[in-house]
Coordinates of C-alpha atoms and ligand atoms in Angstrom, one line a residue:
M1 CA 4.9 -60.9 39.1
R2 CA 7.3 -63.2 37.1
C3 CA 6.6 -66.0 34.2
S4 CA 9.1 -68.8 34.8
S5 CA 7.6 -72.5 34.1
F6 CA 6.2 -73.6 31.1
Y7 CA 2.6 -73.6 32.1
C8 CA 3.3 -69.7 32.6
Y9 CA 3.9 -69.3 29.1
Y10 CA 1.6 -71.8 27.8
S11 CA -1.3 -70.0 29.7
I12 CA -0.1 -67.0 28.2
V13 CA -0.3 -68.0 25.1
V14 CA -3.8 -69.7 25.3
L15 CA -4.9 -66.3 26.4
L16 CA -3.8 -64.3 23.5
L17 CA -5.2 -67.1 21.0
V18 CA -8.8 -66.9 22.7
F19 CA -8.3 -62.9 22.9
G20 CA -7.2 -62.8 19.2
V21 CA -10.5 -65.1 18.1
F22 CA -12.6 -63.0 20.3
N23 CA -11.4 -60.1 18.3
L24 CA -11.8 -61.7 15.1
F25 CA -15.4 -62.6 15.3
K26 CA -15.6 -58.9 17.1
D27 CA -14.1 -57.1 14.0
R28 CA -16.4 -59.2 12.0
D29 CA -19.4 -58.1 13.7
E30 CA -18.4 -54.6 13.8
K31 CA -17.8 -54.7 9.9
E32 CA -21.2 -56.1 9.6
T33 CA -23.1 -53.0 11.6
V34 CA -21.2 -50.5 9.9
E35 CA -22.5 -51.2 6.3
I36 CA -26.0 -50.8 7.7
G37 CA -26.5 -47.2 6.1
K38 CA -24.5 -47.9 3.4
F39 CA -25.1 -47.4 0.0
R40 CA -24.0 -51.5 -1.4
G41 CA -26.4 -51.7 -3.9
I42 CA -25.9 -52.1 -7.9
Y43 CA -28.6 -51.9 -10.1
V44 CA -29.8 -53.0 -13.5
Q45 CA -32.8 -52.4 -15.8
N46 CA -31.7 -54.1 -19.4
A47 CA -28.8 -55.0 -21.2
Y48 CA -28.4 -54.4 -25.0
R49 CA -26.5 -56.9 -27.6
V50 CA -25.1 -54.1 -29.4
S51 CA -22.7 -56.3 -31.7
D52 CA -22.1 -59.9 -32.3
E53 CA -19.1 -59.4 -29.6
E54 CA -20.6 -57.1 -27.3
V55 CA -23.3 -57.0 -24.5
R56 CA -23.6 -53.3 -23.0
F57 CA -25.9 -52.0 -20.0
F58 CA -25.8 -48.8 -17.9
Y59 CA -26.0 -49.0 -14.4
L60 CA -26.1 -47.0 -11.0
E61 CA -24.1 -48.0 -7.6
N62 CA -22.6 -45.6 -4.9
Q63 CA -19.4 -43.3 -6.2
D64 CA -17.2 -45.4 -3.9
N65 CA -18.5 -48.7 -5.0
R66 CA -15.2 -50.6 -6.2
V67 CA -17.3 -54.0 -6.4
N68 CA -15.8 -55.9 -9.6
L69 CA -19.2 -57.1 -11.7
K70 CA -19.5 -60.2 -13.7
S71 CA -21.7 -62.6 -16.1
Q72 CA -22.1 -65.8 -17.0
I73 CA -20.7 -66.5 -20.5
P74 CA -22.6 -69.5 -22.4
L75 CA -20.2 -72.1 -22.7
V76 CA -17.2 -70.3 -20.7
G77 CA -18.7 -69.7 -17.5
W78 CA -18.5 -66.5 -14.9
K79 CA -16.0 -63.4 -16.2
P80 CA -15.7 -60.1 -14.9
I81 CA -17.2 -57.0 -16.7
R82 CA -15.4 -54.1 -18.2
W83 CA -17.2 -51.1 -16.8
F84 CA -15.6 -47.3 -16.5
C85 CA -17.6 -44.7 -14.4
L86 CA -19.4 -41.9 -16.9
N87 CA -17.2 -39.2 -15.2
T88 CA -13.6 -38.8 -13.9
T89 CA -15.3 -37.7 -10.2
C90 CA -17.3 -41.3 -10.4
S91 CA -20.5 -39.2 -9.5
D92 CA -23.7 -37.7 -11.3
Y93 CA -25.1 -34.0 -10.9
F94 CA -25.1 -31.9 -7.7
Y95 CA -23.4 -34.1 -5.2
C96 CA -26.1 -37.0 -6.3
S97 CA -23.6 -40.3 -5.1
M98 CA -25.6 -42.7 -6.7
A99 CA -23.6 -43.0 -10.4
T100 CA -23.9 -43.9 -13.5
R101 CA -21.8 -46.4 -15.0
F102 CA -21.0 -48.5 -18.3
G103 CA -20.5 -51.9 -18.3
S104 CA -19.6 -54.0 -21.1
V105 CA -19.4 -57.8 -21.5
S106 CA -17.6 -59.6 -24.5
L107 CA -19.0 -62.8 -26.0
P108 CA -16.8 -65.3 -28.0
P109 CA -17.6 -65.0 -31.5
H110 CA -20.5 -66.5 -33.1
S111 CA -22.5 -66.3 -29.9
P112 CA -26.4 -66.8 -30.6
H113 CA -28.2 -64.5 -29.1
Q114 CA -29.5 -64.9 -25.4
L115 CA -32.7 -63.2 -24.6
Y116 CA -31.2 -63.2 -20.5
I117 CA -27.7 -62.5 -19.3
N118 CA -26.8 -63.3 -15.2
L119 CA -25.2 -60.6 -13.6
S120 CA -23.3 -60.7 -10.8
T121 CA -20.5 -59.2 -8.3
E122 CA -17.1 -61.1 -7.5
G123 CA -17.4 -63.3 -4.4
N124 CA -20.9 -63.3 -4.9
N125 CA -22.7 -67.0 -5.1
E126 CA -26.3 -65.3 -6.0
Y127 CA -27.1 -63.6 -9.3
T128 CA -30.1 -61.8 -11.1
V129 CA -31.4 -62.7 -14.5
V130 CA -31.1 -59.4 -17.1
P131 CA -33.3 -59.4 -19.9
V132 CA -31.1 -58.4 -23.1
K133 CA -32.8 -56.7 -26.0
D134 CA -30.7 -57.5 -29.9
V135 CA -29.8 -53.8 -31.3
R136 CA -27.4 -55.3 -33.8
P137 CA -27.2 -52.8 -36.6
G138 CA -29.8 -54.1 -39.6
P139 CA -30.0 -53.6 -43.0
T140 CA -32.3 -50.7 -42.7
Y141 CA -33.5 -48.6 -39.8
S142 CA -37.4 -49.0 -39.0
H143 CA -37.9 -45.1 -38.3
T144 CA -36.3 -41.8 -39.1
L145 CA -37.0 -39.9 -36.4
G146 CA -37.3 -41.1 -32.4
V147 CA -37.7 -39.5 -29.2
C148 CA -36.4 -40.6 -26.0
L149 CA -38.5 -38.9 -23.1
Q150 CA -37.0 -38.1 -19.5
P151 CA -39.1 -40.4 -17.0
I152 CA -42.0 -37.9 -15.8
F153 CA -42.3 -38.0 -12.3
F154 CA -44.9 -36.8 -10.0
F155 CA -46.6 -35.8 -13.0
T156 CA -49.5 -33.6 -13.3
D157 CA -49.6 -31.6 -16.9
W158 CA -51.2 -33.8 -19.1
T159 CA -51.8 -31.0 -21.8
I160 CA -48.2 -31.1 -22.6
V161 CA -48.0 -34.6 -23.2
I162 CA -50.4 -33.8 -25.9
Q163 CA -48.9 -31.1 -27.0
F164 CA -45.3 -32.7 -27.0
L165 CA -46.8 -35.7 -28.8
E166 CA -48.2 -33.4 -31.7
S167 CA -45.6 -31.1 -32.2
W168 CA -43.0 -33.7 -32.9
I169 CA -45.6 -36.2 -35.5
A170 CA -46.5 -32.7 -37.0
Q171 CA -42.9 -32.5 -38.3
G172 CA -41.9 -36.2 -39.1
A173 CA -41.3 -38.5 -35.6
T174 CA -42.7 -41.6 -35.6
K175 CA -41.1 -43.2 -32.7
F176 CA -41.6 -42.3 -29.1
Y177 CA -39.6 -43.5 -26.0
F178 CA -41.7 -42.4 -23.1
Y179 CA -40.4 -43.2 -19.8
L180 CA -42.6 -43.3 -16.5
H181 CA -42.1 -43.1 -13.0
S182 CA -45.1 -41.5 -11.7
Y183 CA -48.2 -40.0 -12.6
T184 CA -51.9 -38.6 -12.2
W185 CA -54.6 -40.9 -13.2
Q186 CA -55.3 -37.8 -16.1
T187 CA -51.8 -38.6 -17.4
K188 CA -52.4 -42.3 -17.8
K189 CA -55.9 -41.8 -20.1
V190 CA -54.0 -39.4 -22.1
L191 CA -50.8 -42.1 -22.7
D192 CA -53.0 -44.9 -22.6
F193 CA -55.2 -43.2 -25.3
Y194 CA -52.3 -42.0 -27.5
K195 CA -50.8 -46.0 -27.0
E196 CA -53.9 -47.2 -28.7
S197 CA -53.6 -44.4 -31.6
L198 CA -49.9 -45.0 -32.0
G199 CA -49.2 -48.9 -31.2
D200 CA -45.9 -50.2 -31.5
D201 CA -44.7 -46.7 -32.5
L202 CA -45.1 -45.1 -28.6
E203 CA -43.0 -47.5 -26.3
L204 CA -44.1 -46.9 -22.5
V205 CA -40.9 -47.6 -20.6
E206 CA -41.7 -48.1 -16.8
W207 CA -38.5 -46.9 -14.8
S208 CA -39.3 -47.0 -11.0
D209 CA -37.6 -46.0 -8.0
L210 CA -34.4 -48.4 -6.6
P211 CA -35.9 -51.2 -4.5
V212 CA -36.0 -49.8 -0.9
H213 CA -36.8 -51.5 2.5
S214 CA -40.1 -49.1 3.8
K215 CA -38.3 -48.2 6.9
D216 CA -35.4 -46.8 5.1
R217 CA -38.0 -45.1 2.7
G218 CA -37.0 -41.0 2.4
N219 CA -34.1 -41.2 4.7
Y220 CA -31.2 -39.4 3.6
D221 CA -28.9 -41.9 5.0
S222 CA -30.0 -45.5 4.0
D223 CA -32.4 -44.5 0.9
P224 CA -30.3 -44.9 -2.6
N225 CA -33.1 -43.0 -3.8
S226 CA -32.1 -40.1 -1.7
R227 CA -28.9 -40.1 -3.8
V228 CA -30.0 -40.6 -7.4
F229 CA -30.3 -36.8 -9.7
R230 CA -33.9 -36.6 -11.2
H231 CA -34.9 -40.3 -11.2
G232 CA -31.6 -41.4 -12.7
A233 CA -32.0 -39.4 -15.5
I234 CA -28.3 -39.9 -16.8
A235 CA -28.9 -43.8 -17.0
F236 CA -32.3 -42.9 -18.3
M237 CA -30.7 -41.1 -21.5
H238 CA -27.9 -43.9 -22.1
D239 CA -30.5 -46.6 -21.4
C240 CA -32.7 -45.0 -24.4
M241 CA -30.2 -44.5 -26.9
L242 CA -29.4 -48.2 -27.0
R243 CA -32.7 -49.3 -27.0
A244 CA -33.3 -47.0 -30.5
R245 CA -30.1 -48.5 -31.9
S246 CA -30.2 -49.6 -35.0
V247 CA -34.1 -49.0 -35.0
V248 CA -34.4 -45.5 -35.6
K249 CA -31.8 -43.1 -37.2
F250 CA -32.1 -40.2 -35.3
V251 CA -32.9 -39.6 -31.7
A252 CA -33.9 -36.8 -29.7
N253 CA -32.9 -36.4 -26.1
T254 CA -35.8 -34.7 -24.6
D255 CA -37.8 -33.4 -22.1
L256 CA -41.4 -32.4 -22.5
D257 CA -41.0 -29.0 -22.2
D258 CA -38.7 -28.8 -25.0
F259 CA -40.5 -27.6 -28.4
P260 CA -38.9 -28.9 -31.5
V261 CA -39.4 -26.3 -34.4
S262 CA -37.9 -27.1 -38.0
S263 CA -37.9 -24.3 -40.6
T264 CA -39.3 -26.9 -43.3
L265 CA -41.9 -28.3 -40.7
N266 CA -40.4 -31.4 -41.5
I267 CA -37.5 -32.3 -39.0
S268 CA -36.5 -36.0 -40.3
D269 CA -35.9 -34.5 -43.7
N270 CA -33.9 -31.8 -42.2
L271 CA -31.7 -34.2 -40.8
N272 CA -31.5 -36.6 -43.8
Y273 CA -30.1 -33.8 -45.5
L274 CA -27.8 -32.8 -42.9
S275 CA -26.4 -36.8 -42.4
I276 CA -25.2 -36.6 -46.1
K277 CA -23.4 -33.3 -45.7
Y278 CA -21.9 -34.3 -42.8
P279 CA -21.5 -38.1 -43.3
N280 CA -19.2 -38.6 -40.1
A281 CA -22.0 -36.8 -37.8
A282 CA -22.9 -38.7 -34.5
Q283 CA -25.3 -35.9 -33.0
F284 CA -26.2 -32.4 -34.3
K285 CA -25.9 -30.0 -31.5
V286 CA -29.0 -26.9 -31.8
D287 CA -30.4 -24.2 -30.5
W288 CA -32.1 -24.6 -27.0
L289 CA -34.3 -21.0 -26.6
L290 CA -36.0 -20.0 -22.9
S291 CA -39.1 -19.7 -23.9
H292 CA -42.9 -18.8 -22.1
Q293 CA -45.9 -20.0 -23.2
K294 CA -48.8 -18.5 -21.6
Q295 CA -51.3 -21.3 -19.9
N296 CA -54.7 -21.1 -19.5
W297 CA -55.1 -24.4 -18.0
G298 CA -58.2 -23.8 -15.9
A299 CA -60.0 -23.5 -19.3
V300 CA -59.3 -27.1 -19.9
D301 CA -61.6 -29.9 -18.9
T302 CA -61.2 -32.2 -21.5
P303 CA -58.8 -33.4 -24.8
R304 CA -61.3 -31.7 -26.9
D305 CA -60.3 -28.2 -25.1
M306 CA -57.2 -28.4 -26.0
G307 CA -55.9 -25.5 -28.6
F308 CA -52.4 -25.5 -28.9
S309 CA -51.5 -21.9 -28.2
L310 CA -47.9 -21.5 -30.2
E311 CA -49.0 -17.9 -30.7
S312 CA -49.0 -16.4 -27.1
V313 CA -45.1 -18.5 -27.0
R314 CA -42.4 -15.9 -26.6
V315 CA -38.8 -16.2 -26.5
L316 CA -36.5 -14.4 -24.0
Q317 CA -34.1 -12.1 -25.0
N318 CA -30.5 -13.8 -24.3
E319 CA -29.5 -11.0 -21.8
S320 CA -32.6 -12.2 -19.9
I321 CA -31.6 -15.6 -19.5
R322 CA -29.3 -17.0 -16.9
W323 CA -25.7 -17.9 -18.2
D324 CA -26.0 -21.6 -17.4
Y325 CA -29.4 -21.8 -20.0
R326 CA -28.1 -19.1 -22.1
T327 CA -25.0 -21.8 -23.2
A328 CA -26.9 -24.9 -23.3
K329 CA -28.3 -26.6 -26.1
K330 CA -29.8 -29.5 -27.1
L331 CA -28.5 -32.5 -28.7
I332 CA -30.2 -35.3 -31.9
H333 CA -28.1 -38.5 -31.4
R334 CA -27.0 -41.3 -34.5
P335 CA -27.7 -44.0 -31.2
E336 CA -25.1 -46.4 -32.6
R337 CA -22.7 -43.5 -33.0
V338 CA -22.8 -42.2 -29.5
V339 CA -21.4 -43.3 -26.1
H340 CA -21.3 -41.4 -23.4
F341 CA -23.3 -37.9 -23.6
D342 CA -25.8 -35.7 -20.8
M343 CA -28.7 -33.4 -21.4
H344 CA -26.3 -30.9 -23.3
S345 CA -22.8 -32.0 -23.7
V346 CA -21.3 -35.0 -25.4
F347 CA -18.3 -36.9 -24.0
Q348 CA -17.4 -39.6 -26.1
N349 CA -19.0 -40.7 -29.2
E350 CA -17.9 -44.4 -31.2
V351 CA -14.6 -45.3 -33.3
D352 CA -15.9 -45.4 -37.2
S353 CA -14.6 -49.0 -37.8
V354 CA -13.3 -47.7 -41.6
T355 CA -11.7 -44.1 -40.8
K356 CA -10.8 -45.4 -37.0
N357 CA -11.8 -42.1 -35.9
Q358 CA -14.8 -41.0 -33.4
Y359 CA -17.7 -39.6 -34.8
S360 CA -17.7 -36.2 -34.3
T361 CA -20.5 -33.7 -33.1
I362 CA -22.0 -31.0 -36.1
D363 CA -22.7 -28.1 -34.5
L364 CA -26.0 -26.3 -35.9
L365 CA -25.7 -23.2 -33.2
G366 CA -27.7 -20.1 -34.3
S367 CA -29.6 -21.9 -37.2
S368 CA -32.7 -20.9 -38.0
D369 CA -33.5 -24.1 -39.9
L370 CA -33.8 -26.4 -36.7
Y371 CA -33.9 -25.6 -33.0
F372 CA -35.9 -26.3 -29.8
L373 CA -38.1 -23.9 -27.2
H374 CA -37.3 -24.4 -23.8
L375 CA -41.2 -23.8 -22.7
R376 CA -40.7 -23.4 -19.0
R377 CA -43.8 -24.7 -17.5
F378 CA -43.6 -23.1 -14.3
E379 CA -41.3 -20.2 -13.3
Q380 CA -42.3 -17.3 -11.3
K381 CA -40.3 -14.7 -13.4
L382 CA -42.1 -15.6 -16.6
V383 CA -45.8 -16.0 -15.1
T384 CA -45.6 -12.2 -13.7
P385 CA -42.8 -10.6 -15.9
H386 CA -41.3 -7.0 -14.6
D387 CA -37.5 -7.5 -15.8
V388 CA -37.7 -9.9 -18.2
F389 CA -37.7 -9.1 -21.5
Y390 CA -38.4 -11.1 -25.2
N391 CA -36.9 -10.8 -28.2
N392 CA -39.1 -10.3 -32.2
R393 CA -37.3 -12.7 -33.9
L394 CA -39.3 -15.9 -33.5
D395 CA -40.9 -16.5 -36.9
T396 CA -44.5 -16.3 -35.4
N397 CA -45.9 -17.3 -39.4
L398 CA -44.2 -20.3 -39.0
L399 CA -45.5 -21.3 -35.5
L400 CA -48.5 -20.3 -36.4
K401 CA -48.6 -22.9 -39.4
L402 CA -47.3 -25.8 -37.1
K403 CA -50.3 -25.1 -34.8
E404 CA -52.8 -25.2 -37.6
R405 CA -51.0 -29.0 -38.9
M406 CA -51.1 -29.9 -35.1
L407 CA -54.6 -29.2 -34.6
D408 CA -55.7 -30.7 -37.8
Q409 CA -53.7 -33.7 -37.2
Y410 CA -55.5 -33.9 -33.5
S411 CA -58.7 -33.2 -34.4
E412 CA -58.8 -36.2 -36.9
R413 CA -56.9 -38.3 -34.0
I414 CA -59.7 -37.9 -31.5
N415 CA -62.4 -37.5 -34.1
G416 CA -65.2 -40.0 -32.6
T417 CA -63.5 -41.2 -30.1
R418 CA -64.7 -41.4 -26.6
F419 CA -61.4 -39.7 -25.0
A420 CA -62.4 -36.5 -26.7
D421 CA -65.0 -35.6 -24.4
T422 CA -63.6 -37.2 -21.1
I423 CA -63.8 -34.9 -18.1
L424 CA -60.0 -34.7 -16.8
S425 CA -60.8 -31.7 -14.4
P426 CA -60.5 -30.8 -11.7
W427 CA -56.6 -30.8 -12.3
S428 CA -55.1 -27.4 -12.9
E429 CA -54.9 -26.1 -9.3
D430 CA -53.1 -29.6 -8.2
A431 CA -51.0 -29.4 -11.1
L432 CA -49.9 -26.2 -10.4
N433 CA -49.2 -26.8 -6.6
T434 CA -47.2 -29.9 -7.9
M435 CA -45.1 -28.0 -10.1
R436 CA -44.3 -25.2 -7.4
D437 CA -43.1 -28.1 -5.0
L438 CA -40.9 -29.8 -7.5
E439 CA -39.5 -26.2 -8.4
Q440 CA -38.6 -25.9 -5.1
C441 CA -37.4 -29.1 -4.6
R442 CA -34.3 -27.7 -7.1
C443 CA -33.4 -25.5 -4.0
E444 CA -34.1 -27.7 -0.7
A445 CA -34.0 -30.9 0.4
F446 CA -34.2 -32.8 3.3
G447 CA -34.7 -29.5 5.4
T448 CA -31.6 -27.6 3.8
V449 CA -31.1 -25.2 1.2
L450 CA -29.3 -26.2 -1.2
N451 CA -25.9 -24.3 -2.2
H452 CA -22.2 -25.4 -2.5
K453 CA -21.6 -25.4 1.1
N454 CA -24.8 -27.9 1.8
Q455 CA -23.6 -30.9 -0.5
I456 CA -26.7 -32.5 -0.4
C457 CA -27.9 -34.2 -3.3
Q458 CA -30.6 -32.4 -5.6
Q459 CA -33.7 -33.6 -6.8
S460 CA -33.9 -36.8 -5.9
S461 CA -37.2 -38.9 -5.8
A462 CA -36.8 -39.6 -2.1
G463 CA -36.3 -35.8 -1.7
C464 CA -39.0 -34.9 -3.6
E465 CA -41.9 -36.9 -2.8
G466 CA -41.4 -35.8 0.9
M467 CA -42.4 -32.1 -0.2
L468 CA -45.4 -32.7 -2.1
T469 CA -48.3 -30.8 -0.6
S470 CA -51.5 -31.3 -3.2
G471 CA -52.2 -34.7 -1.7
I472 CA -53.2 -36.2 -4.5
S473 CA -52.0 -39.5 -5.2
F474 CA -49.8 -40.7 -8.3
I475 CA -49.5 -43.8 -10.3
K476 CA -46.4 -45.6 -10.1
T477 CA -44.6 -48.0 -12.2
R478 CA -44.0 -51.0 -10.8
Q479 CA -40.2 -52.1 -9.8
T480 CA -38.5 -52.4 -12.7
W481 CA -34.5 -52.4 -10.9
K482 CA -32.5 -55.1 -9.7
N483 CA -30.0 -55.1 -7.4
I484 CA -26.8 -57.5 -9.0
N485 CA -25.4 -57.0 -5.7
R486 CA -27.7 -58.7 -3.2
R487 CA -25.9 -60.9 -0.6
G488 CA -28.5 -62.5 2.1
R489 CA -27.7 -63.8 4.9
Y490 CA -29.9 -66.6 6.1
N491 CA -31.2 -69.0 7.7
N492 CA -29.9 -72.5 8.0
Y493 CA -32.3 -75.2 7.5
F494 CA -29.8 -77.7 7.0
E495 CA -27.2 -79.5 9.0
K496 CA -24.7 -82.5 8.4
P497 CA -26.2 -85.5 9.4
K498 CA -24.7 -86.9 13.0
S499 CA -23.8 -90.1 14.4
Y500 CA -26.5 -91.8 16.0
S501 CA -26.8 -91.0 19.6
F502 CA -29.4 -91.9 22.2
F503 CA -30.5 -88.8 23.9
S504 CA -31.7 -87.4 20.4
S505 CA -33.5 -90.9 19.5
P506 CA -37.5 -91.6 19.6
Y507 CA -37.0 -93.8 22.0
F508 CA -35.3 -91.0 24.8
W509 CA -37.9 -89.0 24.1
S510 CA -41.4 -91.0 24.2
Ligands
NAG601 C1 -28.8 -67.7 -16.1 O1 -29.4 -68.6 -15.1 C2 -30.3 -69.5 -15.2 C3 -31.3 -70.1 -14.1 O2 -31.2 -69.0 -13.7 C4 -29.8 -70.9 -16.5 O3 -30.8 -71.6 -16.8 C5 -29.3 -70.1 -17.4 O4 -28.6 -71.2 -18.0 C6 -27.5 -69.3 -17.4 N1 -27.3 -68.7 -18.2 C7 -26.3 -68.7 -18.6 C8 -25.7 -68.1 -20.0 O5 -25.2 -69.6 -18.2
NAG602 C1 -18.9 -34.5 -14.0 O1 -17.6 -34.0 -13.4 C2 -17.6 -32.5 -13.5 C3 -16.8 -32.1 -12.8 O2 -15.7 -32.6 -12.4 C4 -18.8 -31.9 -13.2 O3 -19.1 -30.3 -13.9 C5 -20.2 -32.9 -14.1 O4 -21.5 -32.6 -14.0 C6 -19.8 -34.2 -13.4 N1 -21.2 -35.3 -14.3 C7 -21.0 -35.7 -15.5 C8 -22.7 -36.5 -15.8 O5 -20.5 -35.6 -16.5
NAG603 C1 -41.0 -35.1 -44.9 O1 -40.4 -35.1 -46.2 C2 -40.5 -36.4 -46.4 C3 -39.9 -36.5 -47.6 O2 -39.7 -35.4 -48.3 C4 -42.0 -36.8 -46.5 O3 -42.1 -38.2 -47.2 C5 -42.6 -36.7 -45.4 O4 -44.0 -37.1 -45.5 C6 -42.3 -35.4 -45.0 N1 -42.9 -35.4 -43.4 C7 -43.7 -34.3 -43.0 C8 -44.2 -34.3 -41.5 O5 -44.0 -33.7 -43.5
NAG604 C1 -26.2 -15.5 -26.2 O1 -25.1 -15.5 -25.3 C2 -24.5 -17.0 -25.2 C3 -23.5 -16.6 -24.0 O2 -23.0 -15.3 -24.0 C4 -23.6 -16.8 -26.5 O3 -22.6 -18.1 -26.7 C5 -24.6 -17.0 -27.9 O4 -24.2 -16.6 -28.8 C6 -25.6 -15.8 -27.3 N1 -26.5 -15.9 -28.5 C7 -27.3 -15.0 -29.4 C8 -28.5 -15.4 -30.4 O5 -27.0 -13.9 -28.9
NAG605 C1 -64.6 -37.0 -38.3 O1 -65.0 -38.2 -38.8 C2 -66.3 -38.2 -39.5 C3 -66.7 -39.8 -39.9 O2 -66.0 -40.4 -39.1 C4 -66.1 -37.1 -40.8 O3 -67.1 -37.2 -42.0 C5 -65.6 -35.9 -40.3 O4 -64.9 -35.6 -41.7 C6 -64.0 -36.0 -39.6 N1 -63.7 -34.8 -38.7 C7 -62.4 -34.6 -38.5 C8 -62.7 -33.1 -38.1 O5 -61.3 -35.1 -39.3

């Protein structure tokens, strides 16, 4: 068939147009469905005023996201936020694609402090209000030594909370940032008791899962919590260092099984001395010795039964330790001098405004003045040792002295309280089972054995929760993350007023 008339061409053009418009809509529809199952959320909890000119925060988002953020500056309006990935690969650990990022808002000179900041994403007309803590440097620190504790999750062993706090307090720590995700009622009793005893010196920081539809919970393809490494461990440690800025001079980044030892039993004194010797230090890197402490949990029913069995601590011989644990170290930071780090390494420090050089990391490796014992609580090889060798270089007298100090201090603390004789058992069997399950969760996720071929995110909250078998319930903190990339598709309740029509008039319908 030939097209020769004007009408023929005309109808082809009309057909093409209709087809094009149809395709436009089709494309849009397709894009919208493809979005489902992608992780588009951008999650923030808190921001910090670190200087007169800057508000800083850390946030989580999928590693492929390239959406720019914006913030509302008083008297200026919406401005883009400077950000960078904490890694060249823009991912966190072990194939966990929900990555931690650094965000920075520049403020005009002499901006008064605002308790909240409005954050949003490019092209988004919704925004989220995020609290801002003022951590600008003051004339002095309120505390010399503080501790950031990695979020406790599906946590059962309340006895180690007591050992941890007493060991730090006995050696000079006066400020604790305890991050909480999920824990048993017994743990809550212990935390409540210490909160009452320590007051503001113990900050319990709620640190929840990311918000997720209940239909997607535990689903590897649609629950963002399946892609977050160890409850946002990397975001936690950076958030905590910002929180401690200008409040605490030295802050250790720890887990509950990290047990500090100073040869003088006075860590704050030790660090003060070191910071005079090394005025440009941003942090001190110390040994972290894999050790075993025999637990007799079955015999502990009440807080009064706590004995701090430090005499049973054994340090493993170097050759008996897996290579990565043999070389891993622990860090104690000056919070306002560090920018980017992880459990064992430093990637970036602040620049000293006077010398224009980055502050430095001081190695104290091999020092017997200050080190950490890494007391693994559950390790089959350590519970029933056969091919594991211990070294005998540990100063047992020092540990016994420390134990005595901890016991005195603790007896005084619980003396005459109802807490001392509160029955917290049965708990030990559930604790052991839960710890086994959590250890298993380091080697398996979503029904897949984890190795370099199976690149599935390890130790995620969504992955581990489904592997718990003890049947006990955990107290979970309330939702604390905010998604600043919400883009709702809403029903429209409005309509442009139409001109009057007889058919819509009440006369027609009556
Ligand atoms: C942020 O939004 C609130 C309303 O939710 C508004 O009152 C406030 O002025 C905004 N902040 C800035 C800095 O614009
Ligand atoms: C960053 O990337 C390297 C490999 O490129 C990886 O070894 C490391 O664990 C990653 N994560 C962080 C937080 O540095
Ligand atoms: C550590 O030493 C300082 C100063 O020498 C002292 O004020 C403080 O009480 C000591 N702390 C402990 C826990 O011994
Ligand atoms: C233990 O082994 C690591 C790695 O081989 C080494 O760097 C470290 O110096 C050793 N430590 C001791 C105390 O021998
Ligand atoms: C407990 O408190 C009582 C008085 O309140 C006191 O006499 C006793 O010495 C205290 N015991 C300890 C171990 O601190």
